[in-house]
Short mmCIF file of C-alpha atoms (C1' of nucleotides) in Angstrom, two decimals:
data_model
loop_
_atom_site.label_atom_id
_atom_site.label_comp_id
_atom_site.label_asym_id
_atom_site.label_seq_id
_atom_site.Cartn_x
_atom_site.Cartn_y
_atom_site.Cartn_z
CA MET A 1 -25.64 -10.91 37.50
CA GLU A 2 -26.06 -14.56 38.40
CA GLU A 3 -28.40 -13.75 41.20
CA ARG A 4 -30.47 -11.50 38.99
CA VAL A 5 -30.85 -14.36 36.54
CA LYS A 6 -31.81 -16.58 39.42
CA GLN A 7 -34.31 -14.06 40.64
CA ILE A 8 -35.91 -13.82 37.22
CA LYS A 9 -36.00 -17.59 37.05
CA GLN A 10 -38.00 -17.57 40.25
CA GLN A 11 -40.37 -14.94 38.94
CA LEU A 12 -40.98 -17.12 35.91
CA SER A 13 -41.54 -20.28 37.94
CA ALA A 14 -43.95 -18.43 40.14
CA HIS A 15 -46.13 -18.09 37.06
CA ASN A 16 -45.41 -21.60 35.77
CA TYR A 17 -42.96 -20.55 33.12
CA LYS A 18 -39.54 -22.08 32.68
CA LEU A 19 -36.26 -20.34 32.13
CA THR A 20 -35.36 -22.12 28.92
CA PRO A 21 -31.90 -21.66 27.38
CA GLN A 22 -33.34 -19.24 24.84
CA ARG A 23 -35.05 -17.22 27.53
CA GLU A 24 -31.95 -17.22 29.64
CA ALA A 25 -29.80 -16.03 26.74
CA THR A 26 -32.28 -13.24 26.11
CA VAL A 27 -32.37 -12.24 29.76
CA ARG A 28 -28.59 -12.17 29.91
CA VAL A 29 -28.39 -9.91 26.88
CA LEU A 30 -30.85 -7.58 28.52
CA LEU A 31 -28.87 -7.58 31.74
CA GLU A 32 -25.56 -7.01 29.96
CA ASN A 33 -27.03 -4.00 28.16
CA GLU A 34 -29.11 -2.68 30.97
CA GLU A 35 -28.06 0.91 30.39
CA ASP A 36 -29.29 0.85 26.79
CA HIS A 37 -32.82 0.79 25.49
CA LEU A 38 -32.66 -2.09 23.09
CA SER A 39 -35.22 -2.83 20.42
CA ALA A 40 -36.39 -6.38 19.78
CA GLU A 41 -34.17 -6.45 16.73
CA ASP A 42 -31.19 -5.29 18.80
CA VAL A 43 -31.83 -8.01 21.30
CA TYR A 44 -32.24 -10.58 18.57
CA LEU A 45 -28.88 -9.75 17.00
CA LEU A 46 -27.10 -9.79 20.34
CA VAL A 47 -28.67 -13.06 21.42
CA LYS A 48 -27.79 -14.61 18.09
CA GLU A 49 -24.11 -14.05 18.90
CA LYS A 50 -24.28 -16.41 21.83
CA ALA A 51 -27.12 -18.63 20.68
CA PRO A 52 -27.15 -18.55 16.86
CA GLU A 53 -30.00 -20.96 16.53
CA ILE A 54 -32.56 -18.74 18.23
CA GLY A 55 -35.49 -17.47 16.21
CA LEU A 56 -36.75 -13.92 16.05
CA ALA A 57 -40.22 -14.98 17.13
CA THR A 58 -38.82 -16.49 20.29
CA VAL A 59 -37.12 -13.23 21.17
CA TYR A 60 -40.38 -11.37 20.66
CA ARG A 61 -42.23 -13.94 22.74
CA THR A 62 -39.69 -13.74 25.51
CA LEU A 63 -39.79 -9.96 25.59
CA GLU A 64 -43.56 -10.07 25.65
CA LEU A 65 -43.49 -12.59 28.47
CA LEU A 66 -41.03 -10.58 30.55
CA SER A 67 -43.15 -7.55 29.89
CA ASP A 68 -46.33 -9.32 30.98
CA LEU A 69 -44.64 -10.23 34.24
CA THR A 70 -43.50 -6.59 34.57
CA ILE A 71 -39.89 -7.70 34.74
CA ILE A 72 -39.11 -5.41 31.85
CA HIS A 73 -40.96 -2.44 30.46
CA LYS A 74 -41.93 -1.60 26.92
CA LEU A 75 -40.96 1.86 25.80
CA ASN A 76 -41.82 3.87 22.75
CA PHE A 77 -39.65 6.81 21.85
CA GLY A 78 -41.49 7.54 18.65
CA ASP A 79 -38.90 6.05 16.35
CA GLY A 80 -41.12 3.25 15.17
CA VAL A 81 -39.69 0.46 17.28
CA THR A 82 -40.59 -0.79 20.72
CA ARG A 83 -37.72 -0.68 23.16
CA TYR A 84 -37.23 -2.50 26.40
CA GLU A 85 -35.70 -1.75 29.75
CA PHE A 86 -35.67 -3.36 33.13
CA ARG A 87 -38.18 -2.12 35.60
CA ALA A 88 -36.57 -0.30 38.46
CA GLU A 89 -36.74 -2.77 41.30
CA GLY A 90 -39.57 -1.99 43.62
CA ALA A 91 -40.29 1.28 41.88
CA GLU A 92 -43.95 1.83 41.34
CA HIS A 93 -43.40 4.03 38.33
CA HIS A 94 -40.58 3.95 35.88
CA HIS A 95 -38.24 6.85 35.57
CA HIS A 96 -38.25 9.69 33.08
CA HIS A 97 -36.28 10.14 29.90
CA LEU A 98 -34.38 12.98 28.31
CA ILE A 99 -34.20 12.56 24.55
CA CYS A 100 -31.74 14.69 22.62
CA LEU A 101 -33.21 15.89 19.34
CA ASN A 102 -29.73 16.42 17.98
CA CYS A 103 -27.87 13.20 18.72
CA GLY A 104 -30.70 10.91 19.75
CA ALA A 105 -29.17 10.02 23.10
CA VAL A 106 -31.56 8.88 25.78
CA ASP A 107 -30.60 9.87 29.31
CA GLU A 108 -32.57 9.13 32.40
CA ILE A 109 -33.91 10.87 35.42
CA ILE A 110 -34.02 8.35 38.17
CA ASP A 111 -36.15 10.34 40.55
CA ASP A 112 -39.86 10.50 40.26
CA TRP A 113 -40.79 14.16 40.48
CA LEU A 114 -44.44 13.84 39.64
CA GLY A 115 -45.89 13.16 43.06
CA PRO A 116 -47.62 16.49 43.59
CA ILE A 117 -48.81 16.62 40.00
CA GLU A 118 -50.27 13.15 40.26
CA LYS A 119 -52.19 14.09 43.36
CA ARG A 120 -53.62 17.01 41.48
CA VAL A 121 -54.59 14.88 38.50
CA GLU A 122 -56.29 12.29 40.66
CA LYS A 123 -58.27 14.94 42.42
CA GLU A 124 -59.14 17.34 39.64
CA PHE A 125 -59.84 14.74 36.98
CA ASP A 126 -61.03 11.84 39.11
CA PHE A 127 -58.45 9.72 37.34
CA GLN A 128 -56.74 6.85 39.12
CA ILE A 129 -53.13 6.82 37.98
CA ILE A 130 -51.46 3.47 37.51
CA ASP A 131 -48.45 4.55 35.55
CA HIS A 132 -47.09 7.58 33.83
CA ARG A 133 -44.61 8.53 31.25
CA LEU A 134 -42.66 11.75 31.12
CA THR A 135 -40.25 12.53 28.36
CA PHE A 136 -38.39 15.73 27.65
CA HIS A 137 -37.19 16.49 24.16
CA GLY A 138 -34.40 18.97 23.70
CA ILE A 139 -30.68 19.45 23.50
CA CYS A 140 -28.44 17.43 25.77
CA HIS A 141 -25.38 18.89 27.43
CA ARG A 142 -23.11 17.16 24.95
CA CYS A 143 -24.72 18.88 21.99
CA LYS A 144 -25.51 22.29 23.35
CA ASP A 145 -22.44 23.91 21.82
CA GLN A 146 -22.95 22.61 18.32
CA VAL A 147 -26.62 23.46 18.04
CA LYS A 148 -27.26 27.13 17.35
CA ASP A 149 -30.93 27.11 16.31
CA PRO A 150 -32.94 24.66 18.39
CA GLY A 151 -36.12 25.83 16.70
CA LYS A 152 -35.01 24.04 13.56
CA LEU A 153 -35.07 20.73 15.36
CA VAL A 154 -38.72 20.78 16.20
CA GLY A 155 -40.95 19.48 13.45
CA SER A 156 -42.33 16.17 12.38
CA LYS A 157 -41.05 14.15 15.29
CA VAL A 158 -43.50 11.92 17.05
CA THR A 159 -43.86 12.77 20.67
CA MET B 1 -63.41 27.48 10.55
CA GLU B 2 -62.98 29.38 7.30
CA GLU B 3 -60.46 31.67 8.82
CA ARG B 4 -58.50 28.80 10.27
CA VAL B 5 -58.31 27.27 6.82
CA LYS B 6 -57.20 30.62 5.49
CA GLN B 7 -54.60 30.90 8.19
CA ILE B 8 -53.20 27.50 7.39
CA LYS B 9 -53.17 28.43 3.73
CA GLN B 10 -50.97 31.36 4.61
CA GLN B 11 -48.65 29.22 6.67
CA LEU B 12 -48.26 26.93 3.70
CA SER B 13 -47.61 29.77 1.24
CA ALA B 14 -45.04 31.20 3.61
CA HIS B 15 -43.08 28.05 2.96
CA ASN B 16 -43.89 27.87 -0.76
CA TYR B 17 -46.47 25.16 -0.45
CA LYS B 18 -49.93 25.36 -1.96
CA LEU B 19 -53.21 24.51 -0.33
CA THR B 20 -54.33 22.00 -2.92
CA PRO B 21 -57.87 20.63 -2.86
CA GLN B 22 -56.57 17.41 -1.30
CA ARG B 23 -54.66 19.27 1.36
CA GLU B 24 -57.65 21.48 2.07
CA ALA B 25 -59.95 18.48 2.40
CA THR B 26 -57.50 16.92 4.80
CA VAL B 27 -57.16 20.09 6.84
CA ARG B 28 -60.93 20.43 7.05
CA VAL B 29 -61.30 16.89 8.33
CA LEU B 30 -58.71 17.62 10.97
CA LEU B 31 -60.50 20.83 11.97
CA GLU B 32 -63.89 19.15 12.09
CA ASN B 33 -62.53 16.46 14.40
CA GLU B 34 -60.27 18.62 16.44
CA GLU B 35 -61.32 17.03 19.71
CA ASP B 36 -60.31 13.56 18.56
CA HIS B 37 -56.87 12.13 18.04
CA LEU B 38 -57.19 10.71 14.57
CA SER B 39 -54.81 8.23 13.02
CA ALA B 40 -53.72 8.60 9.41
CA GLU B 41 -56.12 5.84 8.50
CA ASP B 42 -58.96 7.64 10.29
CA VAL B 43 -58.18 10.82 8.40
CA TYR B 44 -57.98 8.94 5.14
CA LEU B 45 -61.40 7.39 5.55
CA LEU B 46 -62.99 10.69 6.55
CA VAL B 47 -61.38 12.59 3.71
CA LYS B 48 -62.50 9.92 1.28
CA GLU B 49 -66.10 10.74 2.14
CA LYS B 50 -65.75 14.23 0.75
CA ALA B 51 -63.01 13.60 -1.79
CA PRO B 52 -63.24 9.93 -2.81
CA GLU B 53 -60.43 10.15 -5.31
CA ILE B 54 -57.77 10.99 -2.76
CA GLY B 55 -54.95 8.53 -2.19
CA LEU B 56 -53.64 7.27 1.09
CA ALA B 57 -50.13 8.40 0.28
CA THR B 58 -51.36 11.94 -0.19
CA VAL B 59 -52.94 11.92 3.23
CA TYR B 60 -49.70 10.69 4.74
CA ARG B 61 -47.77 13.32 2.83
CA THR B 62 -50.12 16.05 3.91
CA LEU B 63 -49.97 15.03 7.56
CA GLU B 64 -46.20 14.92 7.36
CA LEU B 65 -46.15 18.36 5.78
CA LEU B 66 -48.46 19.88 8.37
CA SER B 67 -46.35 18.25 11.03
CA ASP B 68 -43.13 19.65 9.58
CA LEU B 69 -44.63 23.11 9.71
CA THR B 70 -45.70 22.42 13.31
CA ILE B 71 -49.31 23.09 12.40
CA ILE B 72 -50.24 19.70 13.76
CA HIS B 73 -48.47 17.41 16.15
CA LYS B 74 -47.70 13.73 15.88
CA LEU B 75 -48.70 11.67 18.89
CA ASN B 76 -47.99 8.13 19.90
CA PHE B 77 -50.16 6.52 22.52
CA GLY B 78 -48.50 3.14 22.20
CA ASP B 79 -51.29 1.52 20.22
CA GLY B 80 -49.20 1.10 17.13
CA VAL B 81 -50.54 4.01 15.12
CA THR B 82 -49.44 7.60 14.88
CA ARG B 83 -52.14 10.07 15.79
CA TYR B 84 -52.44 13.74 15.02
CA GLU B 85 -53.75 16.80 16.75
CA PHE B 86 -53.62 20.53 16.20
CA ARG B 87 -50.95 22.37 18.06
CA ALA B 88 -52.43 24.62 20.69
CA GLU B 89 -52.17 28.07 19.15
CA GLY B 90 -49.27 29.95 20.54
CA ALA B 91 -48.64 27.34 23.18
CA GLU B 92 -45.01 26.49 23.49
CA HIS B 93 -45.68 22.99 24.67
CA HIS B 94 -48.61 20.78 23.94
CA HIS B 95 -50.90 19.64 26.69
CA HIS B 96 -50.91 16.38 28.59
CA HIS B 97 -52.99 13.26 28.14
CA LEU B 98 -54.86 10.91 30.41
CA ILE B 99 -55.19 7.47 28.87
CA CYS B 100 -57.65 5.03 30.38
CA LEU B 101 -56.26 1.51 30.44
CA ASN B 102 -59.77 0.13 30.66
CA CYS B 103 -61.71 1.88 27.89
CA GLY B 104 -58.89 3.51 25.96
CA ALA B 105 -60.33 7.00 26.21
CA VAL B 106 -57.90 9.86 25.88
CA ASP B 107 -58.69 12.94 27.92
CA GLU B 108 -56.62 16.06 28.10
CA ILE B 109 -55.12 18.35 30.65
CA ILE B 110 -54.97 21.75 29.12
CA ASP B 111 -52.70 23.31 31.69
CA ASP B 112 -49.00 22.89 31.58
CA TRP B 113 -47.94 21.94 35.07
CA LEU B 114 -44.34 21.14 34.38
CA GLY B 115 -42.77 24.56 34.74
CA PRO B 116 -40.93 23.93 38.00
CA ILE B 117 -39.88 20.46 36.94
CA GLU B 118 -38.51 21.76 33.67
CA LYS B 119 -36.45 24.34 35.48
CA ARG B 120 -35.01 21.59 37.58
CA VAL B 121 -34.22 19.42 34.60
CA GLU B 122 -32.52 22.26 32.74
CA LYS B 123 -30.42 23.04 35.76
CA GLU B 124 -29.58 19.61 37.12
CA PHE B 125 -29.06 17.89 33.79
CA ASP B 126 -27.87 20.79 31.67
CA PHE B 127 -30.56 19.84 29.21
CA GLN B 128 -32.27 22.48 27.09
CA ILE B 129 -35.91 21.50 26.84
CA ILE B 130 -37.68 22.13 23.56
CA ASP B 131 -40.75 20.02 24.09
CA HIS B 132 -42.08 17.50 26.50
CA ARG B 133 -44.62 14.79 26.71
CA LEU B 134 -46.49 13.75 29.78
CA THR B 135 -49.00 10.94 29.79
CA PHE B 136 -50.79 9.32 32.67
CA HIS B 137 -52.10 5.81 32.35
CA GLY B 138 -54.82 4.66 34.67
CA ILE B 139 -58.54 4.40 35.21
CA CYS B 140 -60.76 7.24 34.07
CA HIS B 141 -63.72 8.45 36.10
CA ARG B 142 -66.13 6.68 33.77
CA CYS B 143 -64.56 3.28 34.41
CA LYS B 144 -63.62 3.51 38.05
CA ASP B 145 -66.70 1.61 39.23
CA GLN B 146 -66.34 -1.33 36.89
CA VAL B 147 -62.65 -1.93 37.50
CA LYS B 148 -61.97 -3.75 40.74
CA ASP B 149 -58.32 -4.79 40.30
CA PRO B 150 -56.30 -2.12 38.53
CA GLY B 151 -53.13 -4.14 39.04
CA LYS B 152 -54.41 -6.57 36.43
CA LEU B 153 -54.32 -3.85 33.80
CA VAL B 154 -50.64 -3.17 34.07
CA GLY B 155 -48.46 -5.48 32.07
CA SER B 156 -47.28 -5.61 28.53
CA LYS B 157 -48.62 -2.26 27.48
CA VAL B 158 -46.23 0.09 25.76
CA THR B 159 -45.77 3.27 27.64
"C1'" DT C 1 -53.41 30.54 -26.10
"C1'" DT C 2 -49.69 27.33 -25.91
"C1'" DA C 3 -45.32 25.58 -24.10
"C1'" DT C 4 -42.61 24.84 -20.18
"C1'" DC C 5 -41.44 23.12 -15.76
"C1'" DA C 6 -41.58 22.38 -10.97
"C1'" DT C 7 -44.88 20.66 -7.77
"C1'" DA C 8 -48.32 17.46 -6.40
"C1'" DT C 9 -51.00 13.34 -6.90
"C1'" DG C 10 -52.83 8.34 -7.15
"C1'" DA C 11 -52.14 3.54 -7.59
"C1'" DG C 12 -49.80 0.12 -6.21
"C1'" DA C 13 -45.39 -2.04 -4.85
"C1'" DT C 14 -42.31 -2.29 -1.12
"C1'" DT C 15 -40.46 -2.08 3.42
"C1'" DT C 16 -40.61 -2.81 8.22
"C1'" DG C 17 -42.02 -4.14 12.86
"C1'" DA C 18 -44.67 -7.35 14.97
"C1'" DT C 19 -47.76 -11.38 15.37
"C1'" DA C 20 -49.84 -15.88 14.03
"C1'" DT C 21 -49.45 -20.56 12.42
"C1'" DC C 22 -47.89 -25.09 12.78
"C1'" DA C 23 -44.99 -28.97 12.70
"C1'" DA C 24 -41.07 -30.42 15.37
"C1'" DT C 25 -38.65 -30.48 19.75
"C1'" DT C 26 -37.97 -30.40 24.53
"C1'" DG C 27 -38.41 -31.79 29.09
"C1'" DA C 28 -40.83 -32.88 33.27
"C1'" DA C 29 -43.83 -36.31 35.40
"C1'" DT C 30 -45.22 -40.48 35.41
"C1'" DA D 1 -39.45 -45.44 28.11
"C1'" DT D 2 -44.12 -43.03 27.44
"C1'" DT D 3 -46.98 -39.35 27.60
"C1'" DC D 4 -48.32 -34.67 27.21
"C1'" DA D 5 -48.12 -29.87 27.65
"C1'" DA D 6 -44.97 -26.16 26.94
"C1'" DT D 7 -41.72 -24.19 23.90
"C1'" DT D 8 -39.37 -23.38 19.77
"C1'" DG D 9 -37.94 -22.05 14.81
"C1'" DA D 10 -39.16 -21.20 10.22
"C1'" DT D 11 -42.14 -18.96 7.77
"C1'" DA D 12 -46.53 -16.89 6.50
"C1'" DT D 13 -49.13 -13.10 7.52
"C1'" DC D 14 -50.60 -8.58 8.92
"C1'" DA D 15 -50.78 -3.65 9.32
"C1'" DA D 16 -48.61 0.89 9.22
"C1'" DA D 17 -45.95 3.68 6.69
"C1'" DT D 18 -43.00 4.83 2.83
"C1'" DC D 19 -41.36 4.66 -1.87
"C1'" DT D 20 -41.76 4.58 -6.97
"C1'" DC D 21 -43.14 6.41 -10.99
"C1'" DA D 22 -46.20 7.74 -14.51
"C1'" DT D 23 -49.67 11.21 -14.75
"C1'" DA D 24 -51.87 15.51 -13.61
"C1'" DT D 25 -51.95 20.26 -12.14
"C1'" DG D 26 -51.12 24.94 -12.23
"C1'" DA D 27 -48.28 29.06 -12.44
"C1'" DT D 28 -45.47 31.55 -15.57
"C1'" DA D 29 -43.45 33.10 -19.89
"C1'" DA D 30 -43.55 33.60 -24.68
#
DNA sequence: TTATCATATGAGATTTGATATCAATTGAAT
DNA sequence: ATTCAATTGATATCAAATCTCATATGATAA
């Protein structure tokens, strides 16, 4: 934890940014909730618990800054809010997500299985891939017993 | 064209909805711009040209209705607006998108290449897939000559 | 035709997520 | 201590989307 904060501090300094108390509080919240996909509002409320004087705009600015430096990654699961997660260290692409249409849980696939498909895209479409996003929508293992008609779940969801 | 309108009319009646003049105008705009990925605002402005009295809320309601009936599909390319496209007829899953980080163009991959990966997900994660979304972000063939440092393009973009 | 009634609509208010503005504060380097 | 750029917090603003509600529409029954 401490060394991750330190590492981020170095990444900031490398670009002439400082790790201010507000930024540090925000980073710590992100680290403490690394398994979640927090929205800016989520982060704001959590940071406020340890640093009540922080402003919402500062949280947004910090998230934007961390995102610019590719320390974290902006995600959009179609629920109207931008979410944030740490970039897998060293990983060129971020991982994939499994979104349960029944309970809303977001699980992750750590592996990147798209290698062969990317090669095909680059070749057939002359498209140089920088990043990708793969999301599966369906029923997670926790819900499979209580959902009888999955067809009902499809509909107006943004994907 | 006419028969597609007729077909949609039937899909609506099947669920006790009527194809009102406003809904028909909206559907026609969507059909006439099938190759694009229009936002609600785009649709609104286009519909207004042929039916100036229509209200924005009605367009939103119509898009939501068509989306509920899975006649169209909501898309989110991370630019802050929801976009819409017709569902491929009969296709279980919609196709994939190539988004150029330089010019913003959205191209499509008609094939569904995820079969083997989906099998693996269903098996390894006990996750029943209903739909998926796959998007590649990178440099399209039209831009590849004018972009020297693709690394610069990565950053705070929502993906 | 006329009355009835559920559905659909338009105008505008409201909500919500996110960004911009700007005066005040901080803190590092003189 | 002084200076000066970076940062912050409060708030205004913006844009997308939704909600409210009075009105309009249209099918059906008398």
